[in-house]
Every structure is written in C-alpha cells, then in structure tokens.
Amino acid sequence: MFPQSFQFNERYLITIHEHVYSKQYGTFFGNSDKQRREAHLEEKTYSLWGYIALHHDDFTNPLFEMPEITSQRILFWSGLYSRFEEGSHPREPLIDLLSITQSHTSSLEDHGRQLSATISNVRSIISSAKAGGKYLSSMVSGGSTSNAAPPVSLSNPTPPPPPPSSNVLSNNSSTSTQEMEKRFVELKTTLVEKCQS
C-alpha cells in the first residue's frame, strides 16, 4: 500500500514468520528474553537476526525512502498533549461539527419533505374547494329547477354552505385561499434555502 514507507521487503516478513515456528534459530524459543537467558540459548543456538544481518541486501526494500526527522518536520500533537486544556482545540471539533451538521441537514431535509407533502395536501384541498365554489356559483347562476335554492349573491357577507364533496374549507372568498397559497410557497422557499445553506 505504501511501498516507500517500509524499509524491508516481503521476503523479510515471510522469513521471520517461518522461523517463529521452525525452531531452526533460538531467537523465538521460550516466552520471554529471561527464559532464553536462563536456557543459555545464545551459547547453544544461532540468532535469526545474525542471519538477516549477513544477508541484509536480500531483505531490504529498494523503493524505501528515509523519512525526514529534522526538527522542522516534527508536529505538536495537540490532541494528546493538550487534551486537558480548557477551551476548544482547533482541529478536534471539526469532525464533531461535521457530523452534527450532517445530522442536522438530514433532519432539515426530512422536515422539508414533510412540509412539501403538507403543502401539496393543502393545495389539493384548496383546488377542490375552488372547484366546489365554481360548482356552487354555476348552481346559483344557471340552475332553474323547482327544488333549487333561491339565487344567492356572491357579494353576500354570509358564506354559502359548502358542497357535499368538500367539507374541509369554506368557500367564502378566493383572496383568503390565494393568501394561504402564497404563505405556503414562501414557507417552502425559505425551507429550501435553509436546507441548501
């Protein structure tokens, strides 16, 4: 993944892995360095590290680049060494702020979808109320049956009864429905702008 960052090659790792279990060298006998010293393994066996040192060129990575360790390249780890300081750290809260912003944005988008659904429902109610008002005005102006109600003037301050199909809104005047539509459109525009910002 980072071929220039590791000093040794794959053969080095495979050799160590094989000799952990092969017991050909005494390097990995026992469970600790103390046990190896008590068993005097350095006198009785060979070290794997000596073998690797003798064949150093076989185990090095030719693409390895020595890291710069000058004092100018050393960065202060404020998250570790300044963790008990009061106040905000300049880099730490950015991740927290980003996650909070994402959750807030998603909740605003959900709320915007709910409001859009509400607006479309109210628009359908308003359009059905308008259709009912047209139905009522056509009955008032053109109906000539014997059972028809007496003609009602649209300028009459008392609202006519709603048609049987719409029992939600009254058909008093078209200006109030237009104002309501205008308010809903403004509310939707405001929510969309807030979600986008």
PDB file of C-alpha atoms in Angstrom:
ATOM      1  CA  MET A   1       0.000   0.000   0.000  1.00  0.00           C
ATOM      2  CA  PHE A   2       2.865   2.360   0.890  1.00  0.00           C
ATOM      3  CA  PRO A   3       5.863   0.776  -0.875  1.00  0.00           C
ATOM      4  CA  GLN A   4       8.187   3.628   0.040  1.00  0.00           C
ATOM      5  CA  SER A   5       7.424   3.629   3.780  1.00  0.00           C
ATOM      6  CA  PHE A   6       8.763   0.221   4.938  1.00  0.00           C
ATOM      7  CA  GLN A   7      12.498  -0.415   4.985  1.00  0.00           C
ATOM      8  CA  PHE A   8      12.264  -4.180   4.376  1.00  0.00           C
ATOM      9  CA  ASN A   9      10.544  -6.310   1.763  1.00  0.00           C
ATOM     10  CA  GLU A  10       8.028  -9.149   1.840  1.00  0.00           C
ATOM     11  CA  ARG A  11      10.755 -11.812   1.988  1.00  0.00           C
ATOM     12  CA  TYR A  12      11.885 -10.352   5.319  1.00  0.00           C
ATOM     13  CA  LEU A  13       8.415 -10.772   6.853  1.00  0.00           C
ATOM     14  CA  ILE A  14       7.965 -14.277   5.429  1.00  0.00           C
ATOM     15  CA  THR A  15      11.373 -15.373   6.777  1.00  0.00           C
ATOM     16  CA  ILE A  16      10.511 -14.155  10.268  1.00  0.00           C
ATOM     17  CA  HIS A  17       7.121 -15.869  10.073  1.00  0.00           C
ATOM     18  CA  GLU A  18       8.667 -19.210   9.028  1.00  0.00           C
ATOM     19  CA  HIS A  19      11.335 -19.193  11.723  1.00  0.00           C
ATOM     20  CA  VAL A  20       8.905 -18.357  14.519  1.00  0.00           C
ATOM     21  CA  TYR A  21       7.639 -21.943  14.106  1.00  0.00           C
ATOM     22  CA  SER A  22      10.636 -23.751  12.561  1.00  0.00           C
ATOM     23  CA  LYS A  23      12.836 -23.549  15.706  1.00  0.00           C
ATOM     24  CA  GLN A  24      15.875 -23.542  13.429  1.00  0.00           C
ATOM     25  CA  TYR A  25      17.171 -20.475  15.292  1.00  0.00           C
ATOM     26  CA  GLY A  26      16.957 -19.825  19.020  1.00  0.00           C
ATOM     27  CA  THR A  27      15.555 -16.332  18.623  1.00  0.00           C
ATOM     28  CA  PHE A  28      11.940 -17.304  19.309  1.00  0.00           C
ATOM     29  CA  PHE A  29      12.432 -20.111  21.874  1.00  0.00           C
ATOM     30  CA  GLY A  30      10.599 -19.608  25.161  1.00  0.00           C
ATOM     31  CA  ASN A  31       8.125 -16.931  26.085  1.00  0.00           C
ATOM     32  CA  SER A  32      10.491 -14.140  27.105  1.00  0.00           C
ATOM     33  CA  ASP A  33      14.064 -12.956  26.934  1.00  0.00           C
ATOM     34  CA  LYS A  34      14.517 -14.036  30.545  1.00  0.00           C
ATOM     35  CA  GLN A  35      13.695 -17.668  29.678  1.00  0.00           C
ATOM     36  CA  ARG A  36      16.111 -17.558  26.759  1.00  0.00           C
ATOM     37  CA  ARG A  37      18.896 -16.252  29.004  1.00  0.00           C
ATOM     38  CA  GLU A  38      18.203 -18.903  31.649  1.00  0.00           C
ATOM     39  CA  ALA A  39      18.367 -21.643  28.965  1.00  0.00           C
ATOM     40  CA  HIS A  40      21.676 -20.172  27.639  1.00  0.00           C
ATOM     41  CA  LEU A  41      20.285 -20.248  24.104  1.00  0.00           C
ATOM     42  CA  GLU A  42      22.788 -17.660  22.868  1.00  0.00           C
ATOM     43  CA  GLU A  43      25.535 -20.250  23.518  1.00  0.00           C
ATOM     44  CA  LYS A  44      23.672 -23.236  22.063  1.00  0.00           C
ATOM     45  CA  THR A  45      21.834 -21.819  19.043  1.00  0.00           C
ATOM     46  CA  TYR A  46      22.215 -19.221  16.329  1.00  0.00           C
ATOM     47  CA  SER A  47      20.258 -15.977  16.128  1.00  0.00           C
ATOM     48  CA  LEU A  48      17.917 -15.258  13.236  1.00  0.00           C
ATOM     49  CA  TRP A  49      18.925 -11.596  13.430  1.00  0.00           C
ATOM     50  CA  GLY A  50      22.529 -12.533  12.694  1.00  0.00           C
ATOM     51  CA  TYR A  51      21.443 -14.437   9.594  1.00  0.00           C
ATOM     52  CA  ILE A  52      19.341 -11.481   8.413  1.00  0.00           C
ATOM     53  CA  ALA A  53      22.242  -9.086   9.051  1.00  0.00           C
ATOM     54  CA  LEU A  54      24.553 -11.241   6.915  1.00  0.00           C
ATOM     55  CA  HIS A  55      22.024 -11.230   4.037  1.00  0.00           C
ATOM     56  CA  HIS A  56      20.873  -7.641   4.501  1.00  0.00           C
ATOM     57  CA  ASP A  57      20.600  -6.864   0.781  1.00  0.00           C
ATOM     58  CA  ASP A  58      18.162  -9.737   0.244  1.00  0.00           C
ATOM     59  CA  PHE A  59      15.704  -8.267   2.732  1.00  0.00           C
ATOM     60  CA  THR A  60      15.783  -4.517   2.045  1.00  0.00           C
ATOM     61  CA  ASN A  61      13.198  -2.597   0.045  1.00  0.00           C
ATOM     62  CA  PRO A  62      14.833  -0.754  -2.888  1.00  0.00           C
ATOM     63  CA  LEU A  63      11.924   1.743  -3.016  1.00  0.00           C
ATOM     64  CA  PHE A  64      12.276   2.764   0.634  1.00  0.00           C
ATOM     65  CA  GLU A  65      12.662   6.479   1.267  1.00  0.00           C
ATOM     66  CA  MET A  66      14.186   7.503   4.569  1.00  0.00           C
ATOM     67  CA  PRO A  67      11.712   9.707   6.451  1.00  0.00           C
ATOM     68  CA  GLU A  68      12.729  13.246   7.308  1.00  0.00           C
ATOM     69  CA  ILE A  69      13.308  13.552  11.037  1.00  0.00           C
ATOM     70  CA  THR A  70      14.532  17.118  11.237  1.00  0.00           C
ATOM     71  CA  SER A  71      13.073  19.266  13.985  1.00  0.00           C
ATOM     72  CA  GLN A  72      11.201  21.386  11.434  1.00  0.00           C
ATOM     73  CA  ARG A  73       9.176  18.309  10.381  1.00  0.00           C
ATOM     74  CA  ILE A  74       8.079  17.412  13.913  1.00  0.00           C
ATOM     75  CA  LEU A  75       4.495  18.452  14.622  1.00  0.00           C
ATOM     76  CA  PHE A  76       2.994  19.025  18.048  1.00  0.00           C
ATOM     77  CA  TRP A  77       0.232  16.515  18.821  1.00  0.00           C
ATOM     78  CA  SER A  78      -2.237  18.841  20.490  1.00  0.00           C
ATOM     79  CA  GLY A  79      -4.915  16.170  20.778  1.00  0.00           C
ATOM     80  CA  LEU A  80      -2.631  14.152  23.075  1.00  0.00           C
ATOM     81  CA  TYR A  81      -0.526  16.723  24.898  1.00  0.00           C
ATOM     82  CA  SER A  82      -3.170  19.444  25.252  1.00  0.00           C
ATOM     83  CA  ARG A  83      -6.139  17.208  25.941  1.00  0.00           C
ATOM     84  CA  PHE A  84      -6.664  18.588  29.459  1.00  0.00           C
ATOM     85  CA  GLU A  85      -6.689  22.221  28.380  1.00  0.00           C
ATOM     86  CA  GLU A  86      -9.981  24.031  28.634  1.00  0.00           C
ATOM     87  CA  GLY A  87     -11.414  25.582  25.528  1.00  0.00           C
ATOM     88  CA  SER A  88     -11.746  24.239  22.038  1.00  0.00           C
ATOM     89  CA  HIS A  89      -8.929  22.616  20.133  1.00  0.00           C
ATOM     90  CA  PRO A  90      -8.641  23.964  16.605  1.00  0.00           C
ATOM     91  CA  ARG A  91      -8.794  20.624  14.752  1.00  0.00           C
ATOM     92  CA  GLU A  92     -10.677  18.260  17.025  1.00  0.00           C
ATOM     93  CA  PRO A  93     -14.186  19.775  16.855  1.00  0.00           C
ATOM     94  CA  LEU A  94     -14.217  19.948  13.057  1.00  0.00           C
ATOM     95  CA  ILE A  95     -15.104  16.243  12.824  1.00  0.00           C
ATOM     96  CA  ASP A  96     -17.742  16.603  15.540  1.00  0.00           C
ATOM     97  CA  LEU A  97     -19.088  19.734  13.887  1.00  0.00           C
ATOM     98  CA  LEU A  98     -19.237  17.957  10.533  1.00  0.00           C
ATOM     99  CA  SER A  99     -21.217  15.008  11.938  1.00  0.00           C
ATOM    100  CA  ILE A 100     -23.592  17.358  13.780  1.00  0.00           C
ATOM    101  CA  THR A 101     -24.059  19.400  10.609  1.00  0.00           C
ATOM    102  CA  GLN A 102     -24.783  16.272   8.554  1.00  0.00           C
ATOM    103  CA  SER A 103     -27.385  15.024  11.039  1.00  0.00           C
ATOM    104  CA  HIS A 104     -28.955  18.483  11.239  1.00  0.00           C
ATOM    105  CA  THR A 105     -29.029  18.719   7.441  1.00  0.00           C
ATOM    106  CA  SER A 106     -30.696  15.321   7.124  1.00  0.00           C
ATOM    107  CA  SER A 107     -33.313  16.252   9.740  1.00  0.00           C
ATOM    108  CA  LEU A 108     -33.972  19.538   7.891  1.00  0.00           C
ATOM    109  CA  GLU A 109     -34.362  17.628   4.621  1.00  0.00           C
ATOM    110  CA  ASP A 110     -36.853  15.253   6.283  1.00  0.00           C
ATOM    111  CA  HIS A 111     -38.747  18.208   7.701  1.00  0.00           C
ATOM    112  CA  GLY A 112     -38.732  19.870   4.272  1.00  0.00           C
ATOM    113  CA  ARG A 113     -40.173  16.708   2.687  1.00  0.00           C
ATOM    114  CA  GLN A 114     -42.904  16.592   5.328  1.00  0.00           C
ATOM    115  CA  LEU A 115     -43.739  20.243   4.722  1.00  0.00           C
ATOM    116  CA  SER A 116     -43.799  19.685   0.959  1.00  0.00           C
ATOM    117  CA  ALA A 117     -46.267  16.829   1.466  1.00  0.00           C
ATOM    118  CA  THR A 118     -48.385  19.073   3.701  1.00  0.00           C
ATOM    119  CA  ILE A 119     -48.276  21.866   1.124  1.00  0.00           C
ATOM    120  CA  SER A 120     -49.383  19.518  -1.667  1.00  0.00           C
ATOM    121  CA  ASN A 121     -52.231  18.200   0.521  1.00  0.00           C
ATOM    122  CA  VAL A 122     -53.393  21.736   1.312  1.00  0.00           C
ATOM    123  CA  ARG A 123     -53.142  22.678  -2.377  1.00  0.00           C
ATOM    124  CA  SER A 124     -55.346  19.741  -3.319  1.00  0.00           C
ATOM    125  CA  ILE A 125     -57.838  20.780  -0.634  1.00  0.00           C
ATOM    126  CA  ILE A 126     -57.755  24.362  -1.917  1.00  0.00           C
ATOM    127  CA  SER A 127     -58.254  23.256  -5.532  1.00  0.00           C
ATOM    128  CA  SER A 128     -61.160  21.028  -4.520  1.00  0.00           C
ATOM    129  CA  ALA A 129     -62.619  23.953  -2.578  1.00  0.00           C
ATOM    130  CA  LYS A 130     -62.249  26.173  -5.631  1.00  0.00           C
ATOM    131  CA  ALA A 131     -63.949  23.538  -7.771  1.00  0.00           C
ATOM    132  CA  GLY A 132     -66.729  23.373  -5.216  1.00  0.00           C
ATOM    133  CA  GLY A 133     -67.062  27.172  -5.361  1.00  0.00           C
ATOM    134  CA  LYS A 134     -67.408  27.015  -9.163  1.00  0.00           C
ATOM    135  CA  TYR A 135     -69.997  24.278  -8.753  1.00  0.00           C
ATOM    136  CA  LEU A 136     -71.912  26.439  -6.305  1.00  0.00           C
ATOM    137  CA  SER A 137     -71.732  29.556  -8.494  1.00  0.00           C
ATOM    138  CA  SER A 138     -72.928  27.573 -11.538  1.00  0.00           C
ATOM    139  CA  MET A 139     -75.844  26.288  -9.500  1.00  0.00           C
ATOM    140  CA  VAL A 140     -76.650  29.819  -8.319  1.00  0.00           C
ATOM    141  CA  SER A 141     -76.402  31.433 -11.741  1.00  0.00           C
ATOM    142  CA  GLY A 142     -77.770  28.778 -14.092  1.00  0.00           C
ATOM    143  CA  GLY A 143     -79.883  26.343 -12.077  1.00  0.00           C
ATOM    144  CA  SER A 144     -83.629  26.638 -12.817  1.00  0.00           C
ATOM    145  CA  THR A 145     -85.154  23.608 -11.149  1.00  0.00           C
ATOM    146  CA  SER A 146     -88.151  23.773  -8.909  1.00  0.00           C
ATOM    147  CA  ASN A 147     -86.152  22.434  -5.930  1.00  0.00           C
ATOM    148  CA  ALA A 148     -83.276  24.899  -6.437  1.00  0.00           C
ATOM    149  CA  ALA A 149     -82.475  27.315  -3.684  1.00  0.00           C
ATOM    150  CA  PRO A 150     -83.145  30.985  -4.285  1.00  0.00           C
ATOM    151  CA  PRO A 151     -80.294  32.779  -6.048  1.00  0.00           C
ATOM    152  CA  VAL A 152     -77.546  33.927  -3.732  1.00  0.00           C
ATOM    153  CA  SER A 153     -75.427  36.961  -4.443  1.00  0.00           C
ATOM    154  CA  LEU A 154     -71.645  36.323  -4.275  1.00  0.00           C
ATOM    155  CA  SER A 155     -71.207  39.693  -2.601  1.00  0.00           C
ATOM    156  CA  ASN A 156     -73.384  38.454   0.272  1.00  0.00           C
ATOM    157  CA  PRO A 157     -71.365  38.605   3.531  1.00  0.00           C
ATOM    158  CA  THR A 158     -72.763  35.272   4.722  1.00  0.00           C
ATOM    159  CA  PRO A 159     -70.858  32.400   3.139  1.00  0.00           C
ATOM    160  CA  PRO A 160     -72.824  29.815   1.163  1.00  0.00           C
ATOM    161  CA  PRO A 161     -72.920  26.257   2.505  1.00  0.00           C
ATOM    162  CA  PRO A 162     -70.058  24.037   1.246  1.00  0.00           C
ATOM    163  CA  PRO A 163     -70.831  21.487  -1.473  1.00  0.00           C
ATOM    164  CA  PRO A 164     -71.275  17.877  -0.337  1.00  0.00           C
ATOM    165  CA  SER A 165     -67.848  16.853  -1.715  1.00  0.00           C
ATOM    166  CA  SER A 166     -65.770  19.348   0.309  1.00  0.00           C
ATOM    167  CA  ASN A 167     -66.461  19.658   3.999  1.00  0.00           C
ATOM    168  CA  VAL A 168     -62.987  20.902   4.998  1.00  0.00           C
ATOM    169  CA  LEU A 169     -62.758  24.508   3.818  1.00  0.00           C
ATOM    170  CA  SER A 170     -65.370  27.176   3.415  1.00  0.00           C
ATOM    171  CA  ASN A 171     -65.673  28.969   0.067  1.00  0.00           C
ATOM    172  CA  ASN A 172     -66.062  32.480   1.407  1.00  0.00           C
ATOM    173  CA  SER A 173     -63.616  34.224  -0.910  1.00  0.00           C
ATOM    174  CA  SER A 174     -60.767  33.418  -3.245  1.00  0.00           C
ATOM    175  CA  THR A 175     -58.476  36.019  -1.688  1.00  0.00           C
ATOM    176  CA  SER A 176     -58.032  34.068   1.535  1.00  0.00           C
ATOM    177  CA  THR A 177     -57.075  30.921  -0.399  1.00  0.00           C
ATOM    178  CA  GLN A 178     -54.633  32.900  -2.506  1.00  0.00           C
ATOM    179  CA  GLU A 179     -53.076  34.350   0.641  1.00  0.00           C
ATOM    180  CA  MET A 180     -52.797  30.859   2.107  1.00  0.00           C
ATOM    181  CA  GLU A 181     -51.159  29.545  -1.082  1.00  0.00           C
ATOM    182  CA  LYS A 182     -48.772  32.485  -1.055  1.00  0.00           C
ATOM    183  CA  ARG A 183     -47.795  31.796   2.579  1.00  0.00           C
ATOM    184  CA  PHE A 184     -47.147  28.123   1.870  1.00  0.00           C
ATOM    185  CA  VAL A 185     -44.999  28.941  -1.171  1.00  0.00           C
ATOM    186  CA  GLU A 186     -42.973  31.438   0.905  1.00  0.00           C
ATOM    187  CA  LEU A 187     -42.536  28.866   3.680  1.00  0.00           C
ATOM    188  CA  LYS A 188     -41.389  26.217   1.216  1.00  0.00           C
ATOM    189  CA  THR A 189     -38.925  28.638  -0.426  1.00  0.00           C
ATOM    190  CA  THR A 190     -37.499  29.583   2.972  1.00  0.00           C
ATOM    191  CA  LEU A 191     -37.049  25.933   3.964  1.00  0.00           C
ATOM    192  CA  VAL A 192     -35.351  25.049   0.681  1.00  0.00           C
ATOM    193  CA  GLU A 193     -32.945  27.972   1.096  1.00  0.00           C
ATOM    194  CA  LYS A 194     -32.133  26.910   4.677  1.00  0.00           C
ATOM    195  CA  CYS A 195     -31.520  23.319   3.608  1.00  0.00           C
ATOM    196  CA  GLN A 196     -29.190  24.419   0.811  1.00  0.00           C
ATOM    197  CA  SER A 197     -27.172  26.793   3.002  1.00  0.00           C
TER     198      SER A 197
END
